[in-house]
CSV table of C-alpha atoms and ligand atoms in Angstrom, one decimal:
chain,number,residue,atom,x,y,z
A,14,MET,CA,0.1,0.0,0.1
A,15,SER,CA,1.2,3.6,-0.7
A,16,ALA,CA,2.0,5.8,2.2
A,17,HIS,CA,0.4,8.8,0.5
A,18,PRO,CA,-2.2,10.2,2.8
A,19,SER,CA,-4.8,10.8,0.1
A,20,PHE,CA,-4.8,7.0,-0.5
A,21,ASP,CA,-5.8,6.1,3.0
A,22,ALA,CA,-9.5,6.3,2.4
A,23,ALA,CA,-11.2,3.1,1.2
A,24,PRO,CA,-13.2,3.6,-1.8
A,25,SER,CA,-16.9,4.3,-1.2
A,26,LEU,CA,-19.6,4.5,-3.8
A,27,SER,CA,-23.4,4.5,-3.6
A,28,VAL,CA,-25.7,4.4,-6.7
A,29,ASP,CA,-29.2,5.9,-6.5
A,30,TYR,CA,-32.0,6.9,-8.6
A,31,SER,CA,-33.5,10.3,-7.9
A,32,SER,CA,-36.0,12.8,-9.3
A,33,GLU,CA,-34.5,15.9,-7.6
A,34,ALA,CA,-33.5,18.8,-9.8
A,35,LEU,CA,-30.1,18.6,-11.5
A,36,PRO,CA,-28.6,21.6,-10.0
A,37,ALA,CA,-29.5,20.5,-6.5
A,38,LEU,CA,-27.9,17.1,-7.3
A,39,LEU,CA,-24.8,18.7,-8.7
A,40,ALA,CA,-24.5,21.1,-5.8
A,41,ALA,CA,-23.5,18.1,-3.4
A,42,PRO,CA,-19.6,18.1,-3.0
A,43,ASP,CA,-19.5,14.3,-2.9
A,44,VAL,CA,-21.3,13.6,-6.1
A,45,LEU,CA,-19.0,11.8,-8.5
A,46,ALA,CA,-21.5,11.6,-11.5
A,47,VAL,CA,-25.0,12.2,-12.5
A,48,PHE,CA,-26.7,10.5,-15.6
A,49,GLY,CA,-29.8,11.8,-17.3
A,50,PHE,CA,-31.4,9.4,-19.9
A,51,GLY,CA,-32.2,10.4,-23.4
A,52,SER,CA,-33.2,13.5,-25.4
A,53,HIS,CA,-35.7,14.7,-22.9
A,54,ALA,CA,-33.0,15.0,-20.2
A,55,PRO,CA,-31.5,18.5,-19.8
A,56,LEU,CA,-27.9,19.4,-20.8
A,57,ASP,CA,-25.5,20.8,-18.4
A,58,PRO,CA,-21.7,21.7,-18.7
A,59,ASP,CA,-20.6,20.2,-15.4
A,60,PRO,CA,-18.2,17.4,-16.1
A,61,ARG,CA,-19.8,15.2,-13.6
A,62,TYR,CA,-23.1,15.2,-15.7
A,63,LEU,CA,-23.7,13.0,-18.7
A,64,ARG,CA,-26.8,12.8,-20.8
A,65,VAL,CA,-26.7,9.2,-22.2
A,66,GLY,CA,-28.3,8.0,-25.4
A,67,THR,CA,-30.8,5.5,-23.9
A,68,GLN,CA,-34.2,6.8,-23.5
A,69,VAL,CA,-36.7,6.7,-20.6
A,70,GLN,CA,-40.2,6.8,-21.8
A,71,PRO,CA,-41.5,10.5,-21.2
A,72,GLY,CA,-44.3,10.8,-18.7
A,73,GLY,CA,-43.7,7.3,-17.4
A,74,GLY,CA,-43.0,8.6,-13.8
A,75,ALA,CA,-39.6,6.9,-13.7
A,76,PRO,CA,-36.8,8.5,-11.7
A,77,THR,CA,-35.0,11.1,-13.8
A,78,TYR,CA,-31.3,10.6,-12.8
A,79,GLU,CA,-28.9,8.2,-11.7
A,80,VAL,CA,-26.5,9.6,-9.1
A,81,TRP,CA,-23.2,8.2,-8.0
A,82,ARG,CA,-21.9,9.5,-4.5
A,83,SER,CA,-18.5,8.9,-3.2
A,84,ARG,CA,-19.1,10.2,0.3
A,85,LEU,CA,-15.8,12.3,0.0
A,86,PRO,CA,-15.1,15.6,-1.7
A,87,VAL,CA,-14.9,15.3,-5.6
A,88,ARG,CA,-12.7,17.3,-8.0
A,89,SER,CA,-13.5,17.4,-11.6
A,90,GLY,CA,-12.6,18.8,-15.0
A,91,ARG,CA,-12.2,18.2,-18.6
A,92,THR,CA,-8.8,17.1,-20.2
A,93,ASP,CA,-8.0,16.1,-23.7
A,94,GLY,CA,-11.7,15.7,-24.6
A,95,ILE,CA,-12.4,13.6,-21.5
A,96,ALA,CA,-14.8,14.7,-18.6
A,97,TRP,CA,-13.6,13.3,-15.3
A,98,ALA,CA,-14.3,13.5,-11.5
A,99,CYS,CA,-12.1,12.2,-8.8
A,100,GLY,CA,-12.9,11.6,-5.2
A,101,GLY,CA,-12.8,9.0,-2.5
A,102,ASN,CA,-10.1,7.2,-4.4
A,103,LEU,CA,-12.4,6.7,-7.4
A,104,LEU,CA,-12.3,8.1,-10.9
A,105,PHE,CA,-15.4,8.6,-13.2
A,106,GLY,CA,-14.5,9.5,-16.7
A,107,ALA,CA,-16.6,9.9,-20.0
A,108,ILE,CA,-15.8,10.5,-23.6
A,109,GLU,CA,-18.0,11.0,-26.7
A,110,ILE,CA,-16.6,10.4,-30.1
A,111,ASP,CA,-18.4,11.7,-33.1
A,112,GLU,CA,-18.0,8.9,-35.7
A,113,THR,CA,-19.0,11.1,-38.6
A,114,ALA,CA,-16.0,13.4,-37.8
A,115,LEU,CA,-13.6,10.5,-37.9
A,116,ALA,CA,-14.4,9.0,-41.4
A,117,GLY,CA,-17.1,10.8,-43.3
A,118,SER,CA,-20.8,10.5,-43.4
A,119,ALA,CA,-20.7,6.6,-43.2
A,120,GLY,CA,-19.0,6.8,-39.9
A,121,ASP,CA,-16.4,4.5,-38.5
A,122,ILE,CA,-17.4,2.7,-35.2
A,123,GLU,CA,-14.2,0.6,-35.1
A,124,ALA,CA,-11.9,3.7,-35.3
A,125,ALA,CA,-14.1,5.5,-32.8
A,126,ALA,CA,-13.9,2.7,-30.3
A,127,GLU,CA,-10.2,2.3,-30.8
A,128,LEU,CA,-9.6,6.1,-30.1
A,129,ALA,CA,-12.0,6.0,-27.1
A,130,TYR,CA,-10.2,3.1,-25.5
A,131,ARG,CA,-6.8,4.5,-26.1
A,132,LYS,CA,-7.9,7.8,-24.5
A,133,LEU,CA,-9.7,5.9,-21.6
A,134,GLU,CA,-6.6,4.1,-20.9
A,135,ALA,CA,-4.3,7.1,-21.0
A,136,SER,CA,-6.6,9.0,-18.7
A,137,ILE,CA,-7.0,6.5,-16.0
A,138,GLN,CA,-3.1,6.0,-16.0
A,139,ALA,CA,-2.6,9.8,-15.8
A,140,HIS,CA,-5.0,10.2,-12.9
A,141,GLY,CA,-3.4,7.4,-11.0
A,142,HIS,CA,-6.5,5.2,-11.1
A,143,PRO,CA,-5.4,2.6,-13.5
A,144,HIS,CA,-7.8,-0.3,-12.5
A,145,LEU,CA,-11.1,-0.2,-14.5
A,146,LEU,CA,-13.9,-1.7,-12.5
A,147,ARG,CA,-16.8,-0.8,-15.0
A,148,THR,CA,-17.5,0.5,-18.4
A,149,TRP,CA,-20.6,1.6,-20.3
A,150,ASN,CA,-20.7,1.9,-24.2
A,151,TYR,CA,-23.6,3.4,-26.1
A,152,LEU,CA,-23.4,3.4,-29.9
A,153,ALA,CA,-26.0,4.0,-32.5
A,154,ASP,CA,-27.4,1.4,-34.9
A,155,ILE,CA,-25.7,-1.2,-32.9
A,156,THR,CA,-26.9,-4.3,-35.1
A,157,GLN,CA,-26.6,-2.6,-38.4
A,158,GLY,CA,-24.5,-4.4,-41.0
A,159,ASP,CA,-24.2,-8.0,-41.7
A,160,GLY,CA,-21.9,-10.7,-40.4
A,161,ASP,CA,-18.5,-9.4,-39.4
A,162,ALA,CA,-19.3,-5.9,-40.7
A,163,GLU,CA,-22.0,-5.6,-38.0
A,164,ARG,CA,-21.4,-2.5,-36.0
A,165,TYR,CA,-21.3,-4.2,-32.6
A,166,ARG,CA,-18.7,-6.6,-33.9
A,167,ARG,CA,-16.6,-3.8,-35.3
A,168,PHE,CA,-17.0,-1.9,-32.2
A,169,CYS,CA,-15.4,-5.1,-30.3
A,170,VAL,CA,-12.6,-5.1,-32.7
A,171,GLY,CA,-11.8,-1.4,-32.0
A,172,ARG,CA,-12.2,-1.7,-28.3
A,173,ALA,CA,-9.8,-4.6,-28.2
A,174,GLY,CA,-7.4,-2.6,-30.5
A,175,GLY,CA,-7.5,0.4,-28.1
A,176,ILE,CA,-6.9,-1.6,-25.1
A,177,ARG,CA,-4.0,-3.6,-26.8
A,178,ALA,CA,-2.5,-0.4,-28.1
A,179,ALA,CA,-2.4,1.2,-24.6
A,180,THR,CA,-1.6,-1.8,-22.4
A,181,GLY,CA,0.1,-4.3,-24.8
A,182,ASP,CA,-2.4,-7.1,-24.3
A,183,ILE,CA,-6.0,-8.1,-23.4
A,184,ARG,CA,-5.7,-9.8,-20.0
A,185,PRO,CA,-9.0,-11.6,-19.3
A,186,GLY,CA,-8.2,-11.4,-15.5
A,187,SER,CA,-8.3,-7.6,-15.6
A,188,LEU,CA,-11.2,-6.9,-17.9
A,189,PRO,CA,-14.0,-4.6,-16.3
A,190,ALA,CA,-17.6,-5.5,-16.1
A,191,ALA,CA,-19.4,-3.6,-18.8
A,192,THR,CA,-22.5,-2.7,-20.8
A,193,ALA,CA,-22.7,-2.3,-24.6
A,194,ILE,CA,-26.0,-1.1,-25.9
A,195,GLY,CA,-27.6,0.6,-28.8
A,196,ARG,CA,-28.4,4.4,-28.2
A,197,THR,CA,-31.9,5.3,-29.4
A,198,ASP,CA,-31.7,9.1,-29.3
A,199,GLY,CA,-30.7,9.4,-33.0
A,200,VAL,CA,-27.2,10.8,-32.3
A,201,ARG,CA,-24.4,9.0,-34.2
A,202,SER,CA,-21.5,9.2,-31.8
A,203,LEU,CA,-20.0,6.7,-29.4
A,204,GLN,CA,-20.5,7.5,-25.7
A,205,VAL,CA,-18.1,5.5,-23.3
A,206,TYR,CA,-18.1,6.2,-19.5
A,207,TRP,CA,-16.3,4.3,-16.8
A,208,LEU,CA,-15.4,3.9,-13.2
A,209,SER,CA,-11.9,3.1,-12.2
A,210,ALA,CA,-9.9,2.8,-8.9
A,211,ARG,CA,-6.3,2.9,-7.5
A,212,GLU,CA,-6.7,-0.8,-6.4
A,213,PRO,CA,-8.0,-3.6,-8.6
A,214,GLY,CA,-11.4,-5.2,-8.1
A,215,MET,CA,-12.1,-8.8,-8.7
A,216,PRO,CA,-13.8,-9.7,-12.1
A,217,LEU,CA,-16.2,-12.7,-11.9
A,218,GLU,CA,-17.5,-15.0,-14.6
A,219,ASN,CA,-21.0,-16.8,-14.7
A,220,PRO,CA,-21.0,-20.6,-14.6
A,221,ARG,CA,-24.3,-20.6,-16.8
A,222,GLN,CA,-22.5,-18.6,-19.5
A,223,VAL,CA,-19.5,-19.0,-21.6
A,224,SER,CA,-17.0,-16.1,-20.8
A,225,ALA,CA,-17.7,-13.4,-23.4
A,226,TYR,CA,-14.0,-13.0,-24.0
A,227,ARG,CA,-14.1,-16.8,-25.1
A,228,TYR,CA,-17.1,-16.6,-27.4
A,229,PRO,CA,-16.8,-18.8,-30.5
A,230,ARG,CA,-15.9,-17.3,-33.8
A,231,GLN,CA,-19.5,-17.3,-35.1
A,232,TYR,CA,-20.1,-14.0,-32.9
A,233,GLY,CA,-17.4,-12.0,-34.6
A,234,PRO,CA,-13.6,-12.0,-35.2
A,235,GLN,CA,-13.0,-10.3,-31.7
A,236,PRO,CA,-14.8,-11.7,-28.7
A,237,PRO,CA,-16.2,-8.9,-26.4
A,238,SER,CA,-13.7,-7.7,-23.9
A,239,PHE,CA,-15.6,-7.8,-20.6
A,240,ALA,CA,-16.3,-9.8,-17.4
A,241,ARG,CA,-19.6,-10.8,-16.2
A,242,ALA,CA,-19.3,-8.8,-13.0
A,243,MET,CA,-16.9,-6.9,-10.7
A,244,LEU,CA,-16.4,-7.2,-7.1
A,245,PRO,CA,-15.1,-4.0,-5.8
A,246,PRO,CA,-11.6,-3.6,-4.3
A,247,ARG,CA,-11.2,-5.3,-0.9
A,248,GLY,CA,-12.2,-3.2,2.0
A,249,SER,CA,-14.1,-0.8,0.0
A,250,ALA,CA,-17.9,0.2,0.6
A,251,MET,CA,-19.1,-0.4,-2.7
A,252,PRO,CA,-21.7,-2.6,-4.6
A,253,LEU,CA,-21.1,-5.6,-6.8
A,254,PHE,CA,-21.2,-4.3,-10.4
A,255,LEU,CA,-23.4,-6.4,-12.7
A,256,SER,CA,-22.6,-6.3,-16.5
A,257,GLY,CA,-25.3,-6.2,-19.1
A,258,THR,CA,-26.8,-9.6,-18.7
A,259,ALA,CA,-29.4,-11.2,-21.0
A,260,ALA,CA,-30.9,-14.4,-22.1
A,261,VAL,CA,-27.6,-15.8,-23.1
A,262,VAL,CA,-26.9,-19.4,-21.8
A,263,GLY,CA,-23.6,-20.9,-22.8
A,264,HIS,CA,-23.1,-18.6,-25.6
A,265,GLU,CA,-26.5,-18.9,-27.2
A,266,THR,CA,-29.6,-16.7,-27.2
A,267,ARG,CA,-32.7,-18.4,-25.6
A,268,HIS,CA,-36.3,-17.5,-26.1
A,269,ALA,CA,-35.9,-15.3,-29.1
A,270,GLU,CA,-39.7,-15.2,-29.4
A,271,SER,CA,-40.7,-14.3,-25.8
A,272,ILE,CA,-39.9,-11.3,-23.7
A,273,ALA,CA,-41.1,-13.2,-20.6
A,274,GLY,CA,-39.0,-16.1,-21.3
A,275,GLN,CA,-36.0,-13.7,-21.8
A,276,LEU,CA,-36.7,-11.9,-18.7
A,277,ASP,CA,-36.7,-15.1,-16.6
A,278,GLU,CA,-33.7,-16.5,-18.2
A,279,THR,CA,-31.8,-13.1,-17.4
A,280,LEU,CA,-32.9,-13.4,-13.8
A,281,ALA,CA,-31.7,-17.0,-13.6
A,282,ASN,CA,-28.3,-15.7,-15.1
A,283,PHE,CA,-28.2,-13.0,-12.1
A,284,ASP,CA,-29.1,-15.8,-9.5
A,285,SER,CA,-26.1,-17.8,-10.7
A,286,LEU,CA,-23.8,-14.8,-10.9
A,287,ILE,CA,-24.7,-13.6,-7.5
A,288,ALA,CA,-24.1,-17.0,-6.0
A,289,THR,CA,-20.7,-16.9,-7.5
A,290,ALA,CA,-20.1,-13.4,-5.9
A,291,ARG,CA,-21.3,-14.8,-2.6
A,292,THR,CA,-18.6,-17.5,-2.6
A,293,HIS,CA,-16.2,-14.5,-2.3
A,294,CYS,CA,-18.5,-12.2,-0.3
A,295,PRO,CA,-21.1,-14.2,1.8
A,296,GLU,CA,-22.6,-11.1,3.3
A,297,LEU,CA,-24.0,-10.2,-0.2
A,298,PRO,CA,-27.8,-10.7,-0.3
A,299,ALA,CA,-28.6,-13.8,-2.4
A,300,ARG,CA,-31.6,-12.1,-4.1
A,301,PHE,CA,-32.1,-8.5,-5.5
A,302,ASP,CA,-33.4,-6.4,-2.7
A,303,ALA,CA,-33.8,-2.6,-1.7
A,304,GLY,CA,-30.1,-2.3,-1.9
A,305,SER,CA,-29.9,-3.2,-5.7
A,306,ARG,CA,-30.2,-0.9,-8.5
A,307,LEU,CA,-31.2,-2.2,-12.0
A,308,LYS,CA,-31.4,-0.6,-15.5
A,309,VAL,CA,-33.6,-2.5,-17.8
A,310,TYR,CA,-33.0,-2.0,-21.5
A,311,VAL,CA,-35.7,-3.0,-23.8
A,312,ARG,CA,-35.5,-3.0,-27.6
A,313,ASP,CA,-39.1,-2.6,-28.6
A,314,PRO,CA,-41.0,0.3,-27.1
A,315,ASP,CA,-44.1,-1.7,-27.2
A,316,GLU,CA,-42.7,-4.3,-24.8
A,317,ILE,CA,-41.7,-1.8,-22.0
A,318,ALA,CA,-45.0,-1.9,-20.2
A,319,VAL,CA,-45.1,-5.8,-20.2
A,320,VAL,CA,-41.4,-5.8,-18.9
A,321,GLU,CA,-42.3,-3.3,-16.2
A,322,ARG,CA,-45.3,-5.4,-15.0
A,323,LEU,CA,-43.3,-8.7,-15.2
A,324,LEU,CA,-40.4,-7.3,-13.3
A,325,ALA,CA,-42.7,-5.8,-10.5
A,326,GLU,CA,-44.1,-9.4,-10.3
A,327,ARG,CA,-40.7,-11.2,-10.3
A,328,LEU,CA,-38.8,-8.7,-7.9
A,329,GLY,CA,-41.6,-7.2,-5.7
A,330,ALA,CA,-42.0,-3.5,-4.8
A,331,ASP,CA,-38.6,-3.0,-3.1
A,332,VAL,CA,-36.1,-3.3,-5.9
A,333,PRO,CA,-35.5,0.1,-7.7
A,334,PHE,CA,-35.2,-0.2,-11.4
A,335,ILE,CA,-35.4,2.0,-14.5
A,336,VAL,CA,-36.7,0.9,-17.8
A,337,LEU,CA,-34.9,2.3,-20.7
A,338,HIS,CA,-35.6,2.1,-24.5
A,339,ALA,CA,-32.4,0.8,-26.0
A,340,ALA,CA,-31.2,-1.7,-28.8
A,341,ILE,CA,-29.5,-4.8,-27.6
A,342,CYS,CA,-26.3,-6.2,-29.5
A,343,ARG,CA,-27.8,-9.3,-30.8
A,344,ARG,CA,-30.8,-9.0,-32.9
A,345,ASP,CA,-32.5,-11.8,-31.2
A,346,LEU,CA,-32.2,-10.2,-27.6
A,347,ARG,CA,-35.2,-8.3,-26.7
A,348,MET,CA,-33.9,-7.1,-23.4
A,349,GLU,CA,-30.9,-6.8,-21.2
A,350,ILE,CA,-30.4,-5.8,-17.5
A,351,ASP,CA,-27.4,-4.3,-15.7
A,352,GLY,CA,-27.0,-2.8,-12.4
A,353,VAL,CA,-25.5,-2.9,-8.9
A,354,HIS,CA,-26.2,-5.1,-6.0
A,355,GLY,CA,-25.4,-5.0,-2.2
A,356,GLY,CA,-24.4,-1.4,-1.7
B,407,LIG,C1,-23.9,-10.9,-23.9
B,407,LIG,O1,-24.1,-11.6,-22.8
B,407,LIG,C2,-24.8,-9.7,-24.0
B,407,LIG,O2,-19.7,-6.0,-25.3
B,407,LIG,O3,-19.3,-4.8,-23.5
B,407,LIG,C3,-23.4,-7.6,-22.4
B,407,LIG,C4,-22.5,-6.9,-21.7
B,407,LIG,C5,-23.2,-7.8,-23.7
B,407,LIG,C6,-21.4,-6.3,-22.2
B,407,LIG,C7,-19.9,-5.7,-24.2
B,407,LIG,C8,-22.0,-7.0,-24.3
B,407,LIG,C9,-21.1,-6.2,-23.6
B,407,LIG,O4,-23.0,-11.2,-24.6
B,407,LIG,C10,-24.1,-8.5,-24.6
C-alpha cells in the first residue's frame, strides 16, 4: 500500500435513482457523477453530468437521474476531450466520439472505439486510477451491418485494439464489467463512460455462461472484452457491479420469441452470478433487494409496459429499477439488464 495520505480512505460509492432537480444534485460536494437518460434530459456543462443516449419513456413517472456519490469531496474537470471526476479514491470518466467526424458520413465505429479506449487508458493512467472496474458503451445502430461488418462486432474489434495499443495485451483477469448497448436518441456518436480505482477489483464469470472473451468465432472476429461482474476492491464500501446480462446461456440466445422467457432467463443468470459472488462475499444478499439498482434495456418500446409489469411481479416492490428504450447487441435479444447489488 502507498503511504500517500490521500490513498488512505477506502473507496466508497453509492448508486441511487433520483427525481431531484439537476442543479441540486450537482451542488453536493461528494457527487461523482449524474446521468440523465435520453433527449428529454437537460444538458449541463458540469463534467460530472452525462446525458446518455438511452431513453426513458417520457411521462412514465420513472426517476430522472442516476447519481453516484463517493461520500468524499470530488474534484472534476475536462482534459483532452475527457470529462472526469475524482474523489474517494475513485475516478469517473466519460468520452464521446463523433463517428462522422472521423471517417465521413458513413462513420467508423471501429476507429471511434479504438480512439475511445486509447484515450480511456491514457486518462486512467494519468489520474493514477489505472484499474477499470466498470465501463458503459452506447453506440448508434448497434446491429446494423451483416456478418463481421455488423457495427457491434466492429466496435468489439476497435475496443480490443485500443486496449491492446495502450496496455500491450488483453488480459482476461483484468477486464472490467461492462455494458454495450444501442443508443436510441438518434445521435451518431460513441459514448463511453467508466469507473476506475487505484486498486483492482475482482472480475467474476458466470457458470451458466461462456465467458464473453471466449465466445466462439460465429459471434465475430474479436470476442467482447468484458467480465460478467466486478467485485469492488477489498475493504471498500461499494456494490457488486453487474454487467449487461441477457438471455444468453452458454453462448447462445434463448427464447428469441418471448420477452417473458428472456426476462426469466436473465434473472436466472443473475441468480447464478450472485451465487458466484457470494462464494467470495457471503454477506452479499442472495436475491435482489432494496439495496440493488437495476437498469432494464428494452429493444421494442411496445414491450416496455409488459417488462415493467413482469419485473414488478418477479422482484416485488422494493427493488428500484429504471426501464430504458435501447437496442441490444444481438438481433434476437429483446432485453438486457445491468446494475449494482449489495451497496
Ligand atoms: C452478452 O451476454 C450480451 O460488449 O461490453 C453484455 C455486456 C453484452 C457487455 C460488451 C455485451 C457487452 O453477450 C451482450
